[in-house]
Structures are given as C-alpha cells and as structure tokens.
CSV table of C-alpha atoms in Angstrom, one decimal:
chain,number,residue,atom,x,y,z
A,1,MET,CA,-32.9,54.9,-46.3
A,2,THR,CA,-29.7,53.1,-47.3
A,3,THR,CA,-29.5,49.4,-46.4
A,4,LEU,CA,-26.0,48.1,-45.5
A,5,ALA,CA,-24.7,45.3,-47.5
A,6,THR,CA,-24.4,41.9,-45.9
A,7,THR,CA,-21.3,41.2,-43.7
A,8,ASP,CA,-20.0,38.9,-46.4
A,9,THR,CA,-20.2,41.6,-49.0
A,10,LEU,CA,-18.6,44.2,-46.8
A,11,THR,CA,-15.8,41.9,-45.7
A,12,ARG,CA,-15.1,40.8,-49.3
A,13,ASP,CA,-15.0,44.5,-50.5
A,14,ALA,CA,-12.7,45.4,-47.5
A,15,LEU,CA,-10.3,42.6,-48.4
A,16,THR,CA,-10.4,43.5,-52.1
A,17,VAL,CA,-9.0,47.0,-51.5
A,18,LEU,CA,-6.0,45.8,-49.6
A,19,GLN,CA,-2.6,45.2,-51.3
A,20,PRO,CA,-0.6,43.3,-48.6
A,21,GLY,CA,2.8,41.7,-48.5
A,22,PHE,CA,4.0,38.6,-46.9
A,23,ASP,CA,7.3,36.8,-45.9
A,24,GLY,CA,8.9,34.0,-47.8
A,25,THR,CA,9.3,32.9,-51.4
A,26,SER,CA,6.1,30.9,-51.5
A,27,ALA,CA,2.6,32.0,-50.5
A,28,PRO,CA,1.7,31.2,-46.9
A,29,ASP,CA,-1.6,29.4,-46.2
A,30,TRP,CA,-3.2,32.5,-44.7
A,31,LEU,CA,-2.6,34.5,-47.8
A,32,LEU,CA,-4.1,31.8,-50.1
A,33,ARG,CA,-7.1,31.5,-47.7
A,34,ARG,CA,-7.7,35.3,-47.9
A,35,LEU,CA,-7.5,35.3,-51.7
A,36,GLY,CA,-10.4,32.8,-51.6
A,37,GLU,CA,-12.3,35.2,-49.3
A,38,GLY,CA,-12.0,38.3,-51.5
A,39,LEU,CA,-8.4,39.5,-51.3
A,40,ALA,CA,-7.6,40.7,-54.9
A,41,SER,CA,-4.0,42.0,-54.7
A,42,VAL,CA,-0.7,41.0,-53.4
A,43,GLY,CA,2.5,43.1,-53.1
A,44,LEU,CA,5.9,41.5,-53.7
A,45,PHE,CA,9.2,42.8,-52.3
A,46,GLY,CA,12.8,41.7,-52.5
A,47,ARG,CA,12.4,39.3,-49.7
A,48,ASN,CA,9.9,37.3,-51.9
A,49,ILE,CA,12.2,36.9,-54.9
A,50,HIS,CA,15.3,34.7,-55.5
A,51,THR,CA,15.2,33.8,-59.2
A,52,PRO,CA,12.8,34.5,-62.1
A,53,GLU,CA,11.9,30.8,-62.1
A,54,GLN,CA,11.0,30.9,-58.4
A,55,LEU,CA,9.0,34.1,-58.9
A,56,ALA,CA,7.0,32.6,-61.8
A,57,ALA,CA,6.2,29.6,-59.6
A,58,LEU,CA,5.1,31.9,-56.8
A,59,THR,CA,2.7,34.0,-59.0
A,60,ALA,CA,1.4,30.7,-60.5
A,61,GLN,CA,0.6,29.5,-56.9
A,62,LEU,CA,-1.3,32.8,-56.3
A,63,ARG,CA,-3.3,32.4,-59.5
A,64,ALA,CA,-4.2,28.9,-58.8
A,65,GLU,CA,-6.2,30.3,-55.9
A,66,ARG,CA,-7.5,33.4,-57.7
A,67,GLY,CA,-7.0,33.7,-61.4
A,68,ASP,CA,-7.4,37.4,-61.6
A,69,VAL,CA,-5.2,38.4,-58.7
A,70,LEU,CA,-3.2,41.6,-59.1
A,71,VAL,CA,0.4,40.9,-58.4
A,72,ALA,CA,2.2,44.2,-57.7
A,73,ILE,CA,5.8,45.0,-57.3
A,74,ASP,CA,8.0,48.1,-56.8
A,75,GLU,CA,10.3,47.7,-59.8
A,76,GLU,CA,11.4,51.1,-60.9
A,77,GLY,CA,14.7,49.8,-62.3
A,78,GLY,CA,17.8,51.7,-61.4
A,79,ASP,CA,18.4,52.0,-57.7
A,80,VAL,CA,14.9,50.6,-56.8
A,81,THR,CA,14.8,47.0,-57.9
A,82,ARG,CA,13.1,43.9,-56.4
A,83,LEU,CA,13.6,41.6,-59.3
A,84,GLU,CA,17.4,41.9,-59.0
A,85,VAL,CA,17.7,43.0,-55.4
A,86,ARG,CA,20.7,40.9,-54.7
A,87,ASP,CA,22.7,41.7,-57.8
A,88,GLY,CA,21.6,45.2,-59.0
A,89,SER,CA,19.3,46.1,-61.9
A,90,SER,CA,19.8,45.3,-65.5
A,91,PHE,CA,18.0,48.6,-66.3
A,92,PRO,CA,19.1,52.2,-65.5
A,93,GLY,CA,16.6,54.3,-63.5
A,94,ASN,CA,14.7,57.4,-64.4
A,95,HIS,CA,17.5,59.9,-63.9
A,96,ALA,CA,19.7,58.1,-66.4
A,97,LEU,CA,16.9,58.0,-68.9
A,98,GLY,CA,16.2,61.6,-68.4
A,99,ALA,CA,19.9,62.4,-68.9
A,100,VAL,CA,19.7,60.7,-72.3
A,101,ASP,CA,16.4,62.4,-73.1
A,102,ASP,CA,15.3,60.0,-75.8
A,103,VAL,CA,11.7,59.1,-75.3
A,104,ASP,CA,11.9,56.2,-77.7
A,105,LEU,CA,14.7,54.7,-75.5
A,106,THR,CA,12.7,55.3,-72.3
A,107,ARG,CA,9.7,53.6,-73.9
A,108,ALA,CA,11.9,50.6,-75.0
A,109,VAL,CA,13.5,50.2,-71.6
A,110,ALA,CA,10.1,50.3,-69.9
A,111,HIS,CA,8.7,47.7,-72.4
A,112,GLU,CA,11.5,45.3,-71.8
A,113,LEU,CA,11.3,45.7,-68.1
A,114,GLY,CA,7.5,45.1,-68.3
A,115,ARG,CA,8.1,42.1,-70.5
A,116,ARG,CA,10.3,40.5,-67.9
A,117,LEU,CA,7.8,41.3,-65.2
A,118,ALA,CA,4.9,39.8,-67.2
A,119,GLU,CA,7.1,36.7,-67.9
A,120,CYS,CA,7.3,36.1,-64.2
A,121,GLY,CA,3.6,36.7,-63.7
A,122,VAL,CA,3.7,40.3,-62.3
A,123,ASN,CA,0.9,42.5,-63.8
A,124,LEU,CA,1.1,45.7,-61.7
A,125,ASN,CA,4.2,47.8,-61.3
A,126,TRP,CA,4.3,50.7,-58.7
A,127,ALA,CA,6.2,52.8,-61.2
A,128,PRO,CA,7.1,55.2,-62.7
A,129,SER,CA,8.0,58.1,-60.5
A,130,ALA,CA,6.6,61.3,-62.1
A,131,ASP,CA,8.1,63.5,-59.4
A,132,VAL,CA,10.0,66.6,-60.6
A,133,ASN,CA,13.2,66.7,-58.5
A,134,ALA,CA,12.8,70.4,-57.7
A,135,ASN,CA,14.8,70.2,-54.4
A,136,PRO,CA,18.3,68.9,-55.1
A,137,ASP,CA,18.6,67.9,-51.4
A,138,ASN,CA,15.5,65.6,-51.6
A,139,PRO,CA,16.5,62.6,-49.6
A,140,VAL,CA,14.0,60.1,-51.1
A,141,ILE,CA,13.5,60.9,-54.8
A,142,GLY,CA,16.8,62.0,-56.4
A,143,VAL,CA,17.7,59.6,-59.2
A,144,ARG,CA,14.3,58.1,-59.0
A,145,SER,CA,13.1,61.2,-60.9
A,146,PHE,CA,13.7,61.8,-64.6
A,147,GLY,CA,15.1,65.2,-63.6
A,148,ALA,CA,14.4,68.7,-62.4
A,149,GLY,CA,12.6,70.0,-65.5
A,150,THR,CA,8.8,69.7,-65.7
A,151,ASP,CA,8.6,69.1,-69.5
A,152,LEU,CA,11.4,66.6,-69.4
A,153,VAL,CA,9.7,64.6,-66.6
A,154,ALA,CA,6.3,64.8,-68.3
A,155,ARG,CA,7.4,63.4,-71.7
A,156,HIS,CA,9.4,60.6,-70.1
A,157,THR,CA,6.7,59.7,-67.7
A,158,ALA,CA,4.3,59.3,-70.6
A,159,ALA,CA,6.8,57.3,-72.6
A,160,TYR,CA,7.4,55.0,-69.6
A,161,VAL,CA,3.7,54.4,-69.0
A,162,GLU,CA,3.2,53.6,-72.7
A,163,GLY,CA,6.2,51.2,-72.8
A,164,LEU,CA,5.3,49.4,-69.6
A,165,GLN,CA,1.7,48.9,-70.4
A,166,SER,CA,2.4,47.8,-74.0
A,167,ALA,CA,4.0,44.7,-72.3
A,168,GLY,CA,0.7,44.0,-70.5
A,169,VAL,CA,1.8,45.4,-67.1
A,170,ALA,CA,-0.3,48.1,-65.5
A,171,ALA,CA,1.7,51.3,-64.6
A,172,CYS,CA,1.2,53.1,-61.3
A,173,THR,CA,2.4,56.6,-61.7
A,174,LYS,CA,3.6,58.1,-58.4
A,175,HIS,CA,3.7,60.1,-56.1
A,176,PHE,CA,0.7,62.3,-56.6
A,177,PRO,CA,0.6,65.3,-56.4
A,178,GLY,CA,4.4,65.3,-56.6
A,179,HIS,CA,7.1,64.4,-54.0
A,180,GLY,CA,10.0,66.2,-55.7
A,181,ASP,CA,10.2,69.4,-53.6
A,182,THR,CA,10.6,67.7,-50.2
A,183,ALA,CA,13.5,67.8,-47.8
A,184,VAL,CA,11.9,65.0,-45.5
A,185,ASP,CA,11.6,61.3,-46.3
A,186,SER,CA,8.0,60.3,-45.8
A,187,HIS,CA,9.2,56.9,-44.6
A,188,HIS,CA,10.4,58.7,-41.5
A,189,ALA,CA,8.0,61.7,-41.1
A,190,LEU,CA,5.4,63.8,-42.8
A,191,PRO,CA,7.0,66.1,-45.5
A,192,ARG,CA,5.4,69.5,-46.2
A,193,ILE,CA,5.6,71.4,-49.5
A,194,ASP,CA,5.0,75.1,-49.1
A,195,VAL,CA,4.6,76.5,-52.6
A,196,ASP,CA,1.7,78.4,-54.1
A,197,LEU,CA,-1.0,76.7,-56.2
A,198,GLU,CA,0.3,78.2,-59.4
A,199,THR,CA,3.7,76.6,-58.9
A,200,LEU,CA,2.2,73.3,-58.1
A,201,ARG,CA,0.0,73.3,-61.2
A,202,ALA,CA,2.8,74.4,-63.6
A,203,ARG,CA,5.6,72.3,-62.1
A,204,ASP,CA,4.3,69.2,-60.3
A,205,LEU,CA,1.0,68.3,-61.8
A,206,ALA,CA,2.0,68.4,-65.5
A,207,PRO,CA,3.7,65.0,-65.4
A,208,PHE,CA,0.6,63.4,-63.9
A,209,LEU,CA,-1.5,65.0,-66.6
A,210,ALA,CA,0.9,63.5,-69.2
A,211,ALA,CA,0.6,60.1,-67.5
A,212,ILE,CA,-3.2,60.3,-67.5
A,213,ALA,CA,-3.2,61.2,-71.2
A,214,ALA,CA,-0.9,58.2,-71.8
A,215,GLY,CA,-3.5,55.9,-70.1
A,216,SER,CA,-1.8,55.1,-66.8
A,217,ARG,CA,-4.0,52.4,-65.3
A,218,SER,CA,-3.2,53.5,-61.7
A,219,VAL,CA,-1.8,56.4,-59.8
A,220,MET,CA,-0.1,56.3,-56.3
A,221,SER,CA,-0.7,59.0,-53.8
A,222,ALA,CA,2.0,60.7,-51.7
A,223,HIS,CA,2.2,61.0,-48.0
A,224,ILE,CA,2.9,64.7,-48.1
A,225,LEU,CA,1.2,67.8,-46.7
A,226,VAL,CA,0.5,70.4,-49.4
A,227,PRO,CA,-1.2,73.4,-47.7
A,228,ALA,CA,-2.0,75.1,-51.1
A,229,LEU,CA,-4.2,72.1,-51.8
A,230,ASP,CA,-5.2,71.0,-48.3
A,231,ALA,CA,-3.8,72.5,-45.1
A,232,GLU,CA,-5.1,69.8,-42.8
A,233,ARG,CA,-4.6,66.4,-44.3
A,234,PRO,CA,-1.8,64.7,-46.4
A,235,ALA,CA,-2.6,63.9,-50.0
A,236,THR,CA,-3.2,60.2,-49.3
A,237,LEU,CA,-6.0,61.2,-46.8
A,238,SER,CA,-7.3,64.3,-48.6
A,239,HIS,CA,-10.7,64.3,-50.3
A,240,ARG,CA,-9.8,67.6,-51.9
A,241,ILE,CA,-6.7,66.2,-53.5
A,242,LEU,CA,-7.7,62.6,-54.5
A,243,THR,CA,-11.3,63.3,-55.4
A,244,GLY,CA,-11.5,67.0,-56.0
A,245,LEU,CA,-8.3,67.4,-57.9
A,246,LEU,CA,-7.3,64.0,-59.3
A,247,ARG,CA,-10.7,62.6,-60.1
A,248,GLU,CA,-12.9,65.7,-60.8
A,249,GLU,CA,-10.5,68.3,-62.1
A,250,LEU,CA,-7.9,66.2,-63.8
A,251,GLY,CA,-10.5,63.7,-65.0
A,252,TYR,CA,-8.6,60.6,-63.8
A,253,ASP,CA,-10.8,57.5,-63.8
A,254,GLY,CA,-8.3,54.7,-63.0
A,255,LEU,CA,-7.2,53.0,-59.8
A,256,ILE,CA,-5.8,55.2,-57.0
A,257,VAL,CA,-3.3,53.3,-54.8
A,258,THR,CA,-1.8,54.7,-51.6
A,259,ASP,CA,1.9,54.7,-50.8
A,260,GLY,CA,2.8,52.2,-48.1
A,261,MET,CA,0.6,52.9,-45.1
A,262,GLU,CA,3.2,51.7,-42.6
A,263,MET,CA,5.4,54.7,-43.5
A,264,GLN,CA,5.8,57.0,-40.6
A,265,ALA,CA,4.1,59.9,-42.4
A,266,ILE,CA,0.8,58.1,-41.9
A,267,ALA,CA,1.5,55.4,-39.3
A,268,GLY,CA,3.2,57.8,-36.9
A,269,THR,CA,0.4,60.5,-37.2
A,270,TYR,CA,-2.9,58.7,-37.9
A,271,GLY,CA,-2.1,55.0,-37.4
A,272,ILE,CA,-2.6,52.5,-40.2
A,273,GLU,CA,-6.2,51.5,-39.3
A,274,ARG,CA,-7.6,55.1,-39.2
A,275,GLY,CA,-5.3,56.1,-42.0
A,276,SER,CA,-6.7,53.4,-44.2
A,277,VAL,CA,-10.3,54.4,-43.5
A,278,LEU,CA,-9.5,58.0,-44.2
A,279,ALA,CA,-7.7,57.1,-47.4
A,280,ILE,CA,-10.6,55.1,-48.9
A,281,ALA,CA,-13.0,57.9,-47.8
A,282,ALA,CA,-10.8,60.5,-49.5
A,283,GLY,CA,-11.0,58.6,-52.8
A,284,ALA,CA,-8.2,56.0,-52.7
A,285,ASP,CA,-9.1,52.6,-54.0
A,286,ALA,CA,-6.3,50.3,-52.9
A,287,ILE,CA,-4.3,50.3,-49.6
A,288,CYS,CA,-0.7,49.4,-50.1
A,289,VAL,CA,0.7,47.8,-46.9
A,290,GLY,CA,3.4,45.1,-46.6
A,291,GLY,CA,6.8,46.7,-47.0
A,292,GLY,CA,7.2,46.5,-43.2
A,293,LEU,CA,4.0,45.0,-42.0
A,294,ASN,CA,3.5,41.7,-43.8
A,295,ASP,CA,1.5,39.3,-41.6
A,296,GLU,CA,-2.1,38.1,-41.5
A,297,ASP,CA,-2.9,40.1,-38.4
A,298,THR,CA,-2.3,43.4,-40.3
A,299,VAL,CA,-4.6,42.3,-43.1
A,300,LEU,CA,-7.3,41.4,-40.6
A,301,ARG,CA,-6.9,44.6,-38.6
A,302,LEU,CA,-7.3,46.7,-41.8
A,303,ARG,CA,-10.2,44.6,-43.1
A,304,ASP,CA,-12.1,44.9,-39.8
A,305,ALA,CA,-11.3,48.7,-39.5
A,306,LEU,CA,-12.9,49.3,-42.9
A,307,VAL,CA,-16.0,47.1,-42.2
A,308,SER,CA,-16.4,48.8,-38.8
A,309,ALA,CA,-16.1,52.3,-40.4
A,310,VAL,CA,-18.9,51.4,-42.8
A,311,ARG,CA,-21.2,50.2,-40.0
A,312,THR,CA,-20.5,53.3,-37.9
A,313,GLY,CA,-21.1,55.7,-40.8
A,314,ASP,CA,-17.5,56.9,-40.9
A,315,LEU,CA,-17.0,55.4,-44.4
A,316,ALA,CA,-19.8,55.4,-47.0
A,317,GLU,CA,-20.6,51.8,-48.1
A,318,GLU,CA,-20.9,53.1,-51.7
A,319,ARG,CA,-17.3,54.5,-51.5
A,320,LEU,CA,-15.9,51.1,-50.4
A,321,ALA,CA,-17.9,49.3,-53.0
A,322,ASP,CA,-16.7,51.7,-55.7
A,323,ALA,CA,-13.1,51.2,-54.6
A,324,ALA,CA,-13.4,47.5,-54.7
A,325,ALA,CA,-15.0,47.7,-58.2
A,326,ARG,CA,-12.0,49.7,-59.5
A,327,VAL,CA,-9.6,47.1,-58.2
A,328,ARG,CA,-11.6,44.3,-60.0
A,329,ALA,CA,-11.7,46.5,-63.1
A,330,LEU,CA,-7.9,46.8,-63.2
A,331,ALA,CA,-7.6,43.0,-62.6
A,332,ALA,CA,-9.9,42.5,-65.6
A,333,TRP,CA,-7.7,44.8,-67.7
A,334,THR,CA,-4.6,42.8,-67.0
A,335,ARG,CA,-6.3,39.6,-68.1
A,336,THR,CA,-7.6,40.9,-71.4
A,337,THR,CA,-4.9,43.4,-72.5
A,338,GLU,CA,-2.7,42.3,-75.3
A,339,VAL,CA,1.1,42.8,-75.6
A,340,GLN,CA,1.8,45.4,-78.2
A,341,GLY,CA,4.8,46.5,-80.1
A,342,ALA,CA,7.9,44.6,-81.4
A,343,GLY,CA,10.5,43.2,-79.0
A,344,VAL,CA,13.6,45.2,-78.1
A,345,LYS,CA,17.2,44.1,-77.5
A,346,ALA,CA,17.7,42.1,-74.4
A,347,ASP,CA,20.6,44.4,-73.5
A,348,ILE,CA,18.6,47.6,-73.9
A,349,GLY,CA,19.4,48.4,-70.2
A,350,LEU,CA,23.1,48.4,-70.8
A,351,VAL,CA,22.7,50.3,-74.0
A,352,ALA,CA,20.8,53.0,-72.1
A,353,ALA,CA,23.3,53.1,-69.2
A,354,ARG,CA,26.1,53.7,-71.6
A,355,ARG,CA,24.3,56.5,-73.3
A,356,ALA,CA,23.5,58.1,-69.9
A,357,LEU,CA,27.1,58.5,-68.9
A,358,GLN,CA,28.6,62.0,-68.8
A,359,VAL,CA,32.4,61.9,-68.7
A,360,THR,CA,34.4,65.1,-68.0
A,361,ARG,CA,38.1,65.2,-68.4
A,362,GLY,CA,39.9,67.3,-65.8
A,363,ASP,CA,43.1,69.3,-66.1
A,364,GLY,CA,45.1,66.5,-64.4
A,365,TYR,CA,43.8,63.8,-66.7
A,366,SER,CA,46.5,61.1,-67.0
A,367,GLY,CA,44.9,58.5,-69.2
A,368,PRO,CA,42.5,55.6,-68.6
A,369,VAL,CA,42.6,53.5,-65.4
A,370,THR,CA,44.9,50.6,-65.8
A,371,GLY,CA,46.8,48.0,-63.8
A,372,THR,CA,45.8,47.7,-60.1
A,373,PRO,CA,43.6,50.6,-59.1
A,374,PHE,CA,42.1,51.1,-55.6
A,375,VAL,CA,38.4,51.7,-55.5
A,376,ALA,CA,37.3,53.9,-52.5
A,377,THR,CA,33.5,53.6,-52.2
A,378,PHE,CA,31.8,56.2,-50.0
A,379,THR,CA,28.4,54.9,-48.9
A,380,PRO,CA,25.7,57.2,-47.5
A,381,GLU,CA,22.9,56.1,-45.2
A,382,ALA,CA,20.5,53.8,-47.1
A,383,ASN,CA,17.4,55.3,-48.6
A,384,ILE,CA,14.5,53.0,-47.3
A,385,ALA,CA,12.9,53.0,-50.8
A,386,VAL,CA,16.1,51.7,-52.2
A,387,GLY,CA,17.1,49.4,-49.3
A,388,ASP,CA,20.6,48.4,-48.3
A,389,GLU,CA,20.6,44.9,-49.8
A,390,THR,CA,21.4,45.8,-53.3
A,391,PRO,CA,25.1,46.1,-54.2
A,392,TRP,CA,26.3,49.2,-56.0
A,393,GLY,CA,29.5,50.7,-57.2
A,394,VAL,CA,32.2,49.9,-59.8
A,395,ALA,CA,34.7,47.7,-57.8
A,396,ALA,CA,33.3,44.4,-59.1
A,397,GLU,CA,32.9,45.7,-62.6
A,398,LEU,CA,36.4,47.1,-62.7
A,399,ARG,CA,37.8,43.8,-61.3
A,400,ALA,CA,36.2,42.0,-64.2
A,401,LEU,CA,38.2,44.3,-66.6
A,402,LEU,CA,41.3,44.7,-64.4
A,403,PRO,CA,41.8,41.7,-62.2
A,404,GLY,CA,44.3,43.5,-59.9
A,405,THR,CA,41.6,45.9,-58.7
A,406,GLU,CA,41.3,46.3,-54.9
A,407,GLY,CA,38.9,48.3,-52.9
A,408,GLU,CA,37.4,49.3,-49.6
A,409,GLY,CA,34.2,50.9,-48.4
A,410,PHE,CA,33.9,54.0,-46.3
A,411,THR,CA,30.8,55.2,-44.5
A,412,GLY,CA,29.6,58.0,-42.2
A,413,ASP,CA,32.3,60.6,-41.5
A,414,ALA,CA,35.1,58.6,-43.2
A,415,SER,CA,38.0,60.8,-44.1
A,416,GLY,CA,40.0,61.1,-47.3
A,417,GLU,CA,43.1,60.4,-45.2
A,418,ALA,CA,41.7,56.9,-44.4
A,419,ALA,CA,41.2,56.2,-48.1
A,420,LEU,CA,44.7,57.5,-49.0
A,421,LYS,CA,46.3,55.2,-46.4
A,422,ALA,CA,44.3,52.2,-47.7
A,423,ALA,CA,45.2,53.0,-51.3
A,424,GLY,CA,48.9,53.2,-50.9
A,425,ASP,CA,50.5,54.1,-54.3
A,426,ARG,CA,47.7,52.7,-56.4
A,427,ARG,CA,45.6,55.0,-58.5
A,428,ILE,CA,42.4,55.9,-56.7
A,429,VAL,CA,38.9,55.6,-58.1
A,430,ALA,CA,36.5,57.4,-55.7
A,431,VAL,CA,32.9,56.3,-56.0
A,432,VAL,CA,30.2,58.5,-54.4
A,433,ARG,CA,26.5,58.7,-54.3
A,434,ASP,CA,24.8,62.1,-54.0
A,435,ALA,CA,27.9,63.8,-52.8
A,436,HIS,CA,26.1,67.1,-53.1
A,437,ARG,CA,24.0,66.1,-50.1
A,438,HIS,CA,26.8,64.8,-47.9
A,439,PRO,CA,29.6,67.3,-46.8
A,440,TRP,CA,31.7,64.5,-45.3
A,441,MET,CA,31.7,62.8,-48.7
A,442,ARG,CA,32.7,66.0,-50.6
A,443,ASP,CA,35.5,66.7,-48.1
A,444,ALA,CA,36.9,63.2,-48.5
A,445,VAL,CA,36.9,63.5,-52.3
A,446,ALA,CA,38.5,66.9,-52.0
A,447,THR,CA,41.3,65.5,-49.8
A,448,LEU,CA,41.9,62.7,-52.4
A,449,VAL,CA,42.0,65.0,-55.4
A,450,THR,CA,44.3,67.4,-53.7
A,451,ALA,CA,46.8,64.8,-52.5
A,452,ARG,CA,46.5,62.7,-55.7
A,453,PRO,CA,45.5,64.8,-58.7
A,454,ASP,CA,45.1,61.6,-60.8
A,455,THR,CA,42.2,60.5,-58.7
A,456,VAL,CA,39.1,59.5,-60.7
A,457,VAL,CA,35.6,60.3,-59.4
A,458,VAL,CA,32.5,58.3,-60.2
A,459,GLU,CA,29.2,59.9,-59.1
A,460,MET,CA,26.4,57.3,-59.0
A,461,GLY,CA,23.7,59.7,-57.7
A,462,VAL,CA,22.6,63.1,-58.8
A,463,PRO,CA,25.8,64.7,-60.2
A,464,GLN,CA,27.1,67.9,-58.6
A,465,SER,CA,27.3,71.0,-60.6
A,466,THR,CA,31.1,71.2,-60.8
A,467,PRO,CA,33.0,68.0,-61.8
A,468,VAL,CA,36.1,67.1,-59.8
A,469,GLY,CA,39.0,64.8,-60.3
A,470,SER,CA,41.2,64.0,-63.3
A,471,LEU,CA,38.2,62.2,-64.7
A,472,TYR,CA,34.6,62.7,-63.5
A,473,VAL,CA,32.0,60.1,-64.6
A,474,ALA,CA,28.4,60.8,-63.8
A,475,THR,CA,26.2,57.6,-64.2
A,476,HIS,CA,22.9,59.2,-63.0
A,477,GLY,CA,22.1,56.1,-60.9
A,478,ALA,CA,23.6,53.1,-59.2
A,479,ALA,CA,22.1,50.2,-61.1
A,480,ARG,CA,24.4,47.4,-61.9
A,481,VAL,CA,24.4,48.3,-65.6
A,482,CYS,CA,25.4,51.9,-64.6
A,483,GLY,CA,28.5,50.4,-62.8
A,484,THR,CA,29.3,48.3,-65.9
A,485,ALA,CA,29.1,51.3,-68.2
A,486,ALA,CA,31.2,53.4,-65.8
A,487,ALA,CA,33.9,50.7,-65.6
A,488,GLU,CA,34.1,50.5,-69.4
A,489,ALA,CA,34.5,54.3,-69.6
A,490,LEU,CA,37.2,54.4,-66.9
A,491,THR,CA,39.3,51.9,-68.8
A,492,THR,CA,38.9,53.7,-72.2
A,493,THR,CA,41.0,56.5,-73.5
A,494,HIS,CA,39.1,59.8,-73.5
C-alpha cells in the first residue's frame, strides 16, 4: 500500500511544478513568499520589463529569495520579444534565419540573444519554435517558424538550441508535436490537425528529434488535437503523446513544459485546474500560466487542485514528485552549466536581418526611395503571441535616413484609395504583414500599384509567391532590425 506524502511535501511539489507570472517590474510579496514555500519557477512577460538594468534587479530580487529559481521568458526574437517589447527586437526571428539558411549564423544569433538574457538573470527561454509552417494560412506560427521545409526547420532548430544553451540559458523547444499545420490559433480555440501518422512523423516530428539530439533541456507541448496520435485529448493533456511518444518512443528525458494553460484551447474546454491536473498526469512537468492569469489566487487554485487530485487518486503522487524533481534538475543545470564558445558581434542581429532580405525589382522600377516618401502601413489584427505593444514597420527607420518621410497607418478593411489620398504626390512605400492571409490588404496594395506604378512594397510577414510593386522587399519578419535593414535597402540603388 502506497502512503501519501505529508501535506507539506505535496504542497511543495505542487508549487514546484508551476511557472506563474505576475504584474509589475518588481516581485510582489506574495510571489516571494511562495518561492520560500517551494515555488521554483517564474515566468516574465513584457509587462515586467522596462530596461535591462531593471530586469537584472528583478531577477536578483527573486534569487535573493531562492537561489536556484528558474526565470523563464518568451523571447523568440523577431516578432515575439519581451526584452524589447516597446522598441522591437535587435534580433530577426526564425523565418529570417531560415531564409538565410546559414546554421552558423543561427547559432551565433541564438548565442548572443542567450548571452543578453543571462546577463539579465534569465535562465530559461521558451524558444525556439520547431514548428514546420506547413499551412501558409497559419494564424499563429508564420514567421515564428524557420520555414515550410522539414529539413530546414530541423537543422536550424538544432543550431538555435546549441547557440542558446552555449550561453547558459536552457532552451524550450516548442510546440510539440508541431503547431505548423493549423488554421486556428490555440489562444482562441482548440486547433485540430487531420493528417496521417506517416506525415506527422516525416514532417512534424523531425525537428523535435533534432532538438533532442542537440540536447534541448526542455520541450513545450502544444494545445492541439492530433487524432492520428490521440483522438480524445489535446497534446498537452495526452499521455499517449507526452509519455508514450515524447518520453518512451523519442527517448526525451528533459523537462516538459505546457503552453499557457489560460489559452482558450485548454481553459475554454477543460478549465485551468482540471487541465493542469490532466497535463501533469499525462507527463508534463511544469505548468505555464501567467500570460493572462497572473495573480496569487491563480497559483493557489492550481496548487490546491494538484494536491487534491493526489489525495483523491486522480493524480499519482509519484508522477507529481517526478515532475517536481525534473524542475529542480533543470534549475540545478542552470546553476552549474558553463558558458561555451567565443563571443559574437554585438550587431549580429542586424547583420542577420540584412542577409535575410530578399529584394525584387519590378518592371516599373524607378530608382531608390528618396526625398519625402509616404509610408502606408497596413496592420492586421494582432497575433496574441506577438502582442500589439511592439512597434513595427519602416516609417521610423526611413525617417532616420530621409527626414522628410511621412506616414499613416491603415487597419481592417482600409482601401488603397484612402492611402492614395493621404499620400498625395509623394512616392508610396506600402508596408504589409502577411498580405497573403488578408484579402483587404492585397486589394489595397493592388490599388496602389495600379494607380502609382512606382509604389514600393515591403512585406514584413511571410512573403507572397508573386512579388508586386516597382520594388518588393521581403524582410521575413517585423523585428526592429528587419525594418532597419529594409529602410537601408529602399534607399540604395538596386
């Protein structure tokens, strides 16, 4: 007969497997108190970060309470940045790195990003995305992926893991078993991938195998339903997927982290308390929560749900203890690992962004952008993973080179006629983001190009198959450095 552990031990283990967030730029008293009681991880978001100095002070505050705390962040670079949420990232994202297809460059970019994280006291990064962007209409992955080719994604995922971890920051490869073939954003609902097992293995699992071979210290699960693997439960809650496939078949022995449990794919179907219990039972080791729910009440609710599940027999005590042990093992790794490899250039991000540009000259090319251009920026609805706080585009970057630059933003069903009217007789630079997914955006650009053949088009999402405009610049992402590289290209003779 198995004897349950003491309440103190169960409570400590239940706290240990949580990765909560909080409000503010310093740690609240409740968070520090819970760290003393067993909480072992904290998740940081843009709302917690103002400057590198402030972030370093915050992580030092956390470590004064618990020296081995895991401080996690969602810093993919590119469109998804928390370190530079107010200004835009100094690093291009995965799609730009995939477009260059130089694994040494990817490794160097990841190393420098990891170095900056470590310098601020962050030791776990929820990156990279190993998703193969098989569905071009994917609303949540897109430029967060290295690309649509399995081999390309696999080799760059491995390089990214190696580069990040060589800086002493644990990688968290996501979103297992692959979120690239979805047409639904799991922040809003539960996506479903209806492909056969052979396709999944050949296309989606290969990058995760590459990450495992590269030594990825953690893997993040996806809130997706994959009937070929489990017809009943999404991957985050599936024992067949997390334990049967990831642990037993693929041989992965590191930490398994859930995607945010407050996302509607889980919260709207199972609820975060039951979802968290099912996730740990399925094989997850750490519960990520805090992107939207970031208060003490949430932490206590999840802690108590896990303890109660053990006492009622819905969650094996040994499974909870094993999960907590894996969290502590990763924390121990972050304290003992040594930074490897030589330093890289501080401007490696801009170097990479310049190399990622693809510039196509159209039949109506009339020379570089000069004088007082008008920048028409067409903005789609914000991707929740990216957020709407981070500026993007080329207006500010062009203004630095051409002080007379003016601009205006257009959203929703904005028409090309509105942009034409606002531009007057100035040369138009049309800036779009995933125009291939937004008919209104394509129509607006078509109107501009027809009326003004000298219109320049800058695509800062996944580029469309047929370039348009007198000059078409594909940046493969909307990071600040991508905007800088594009502005340089626009003002240079091609």
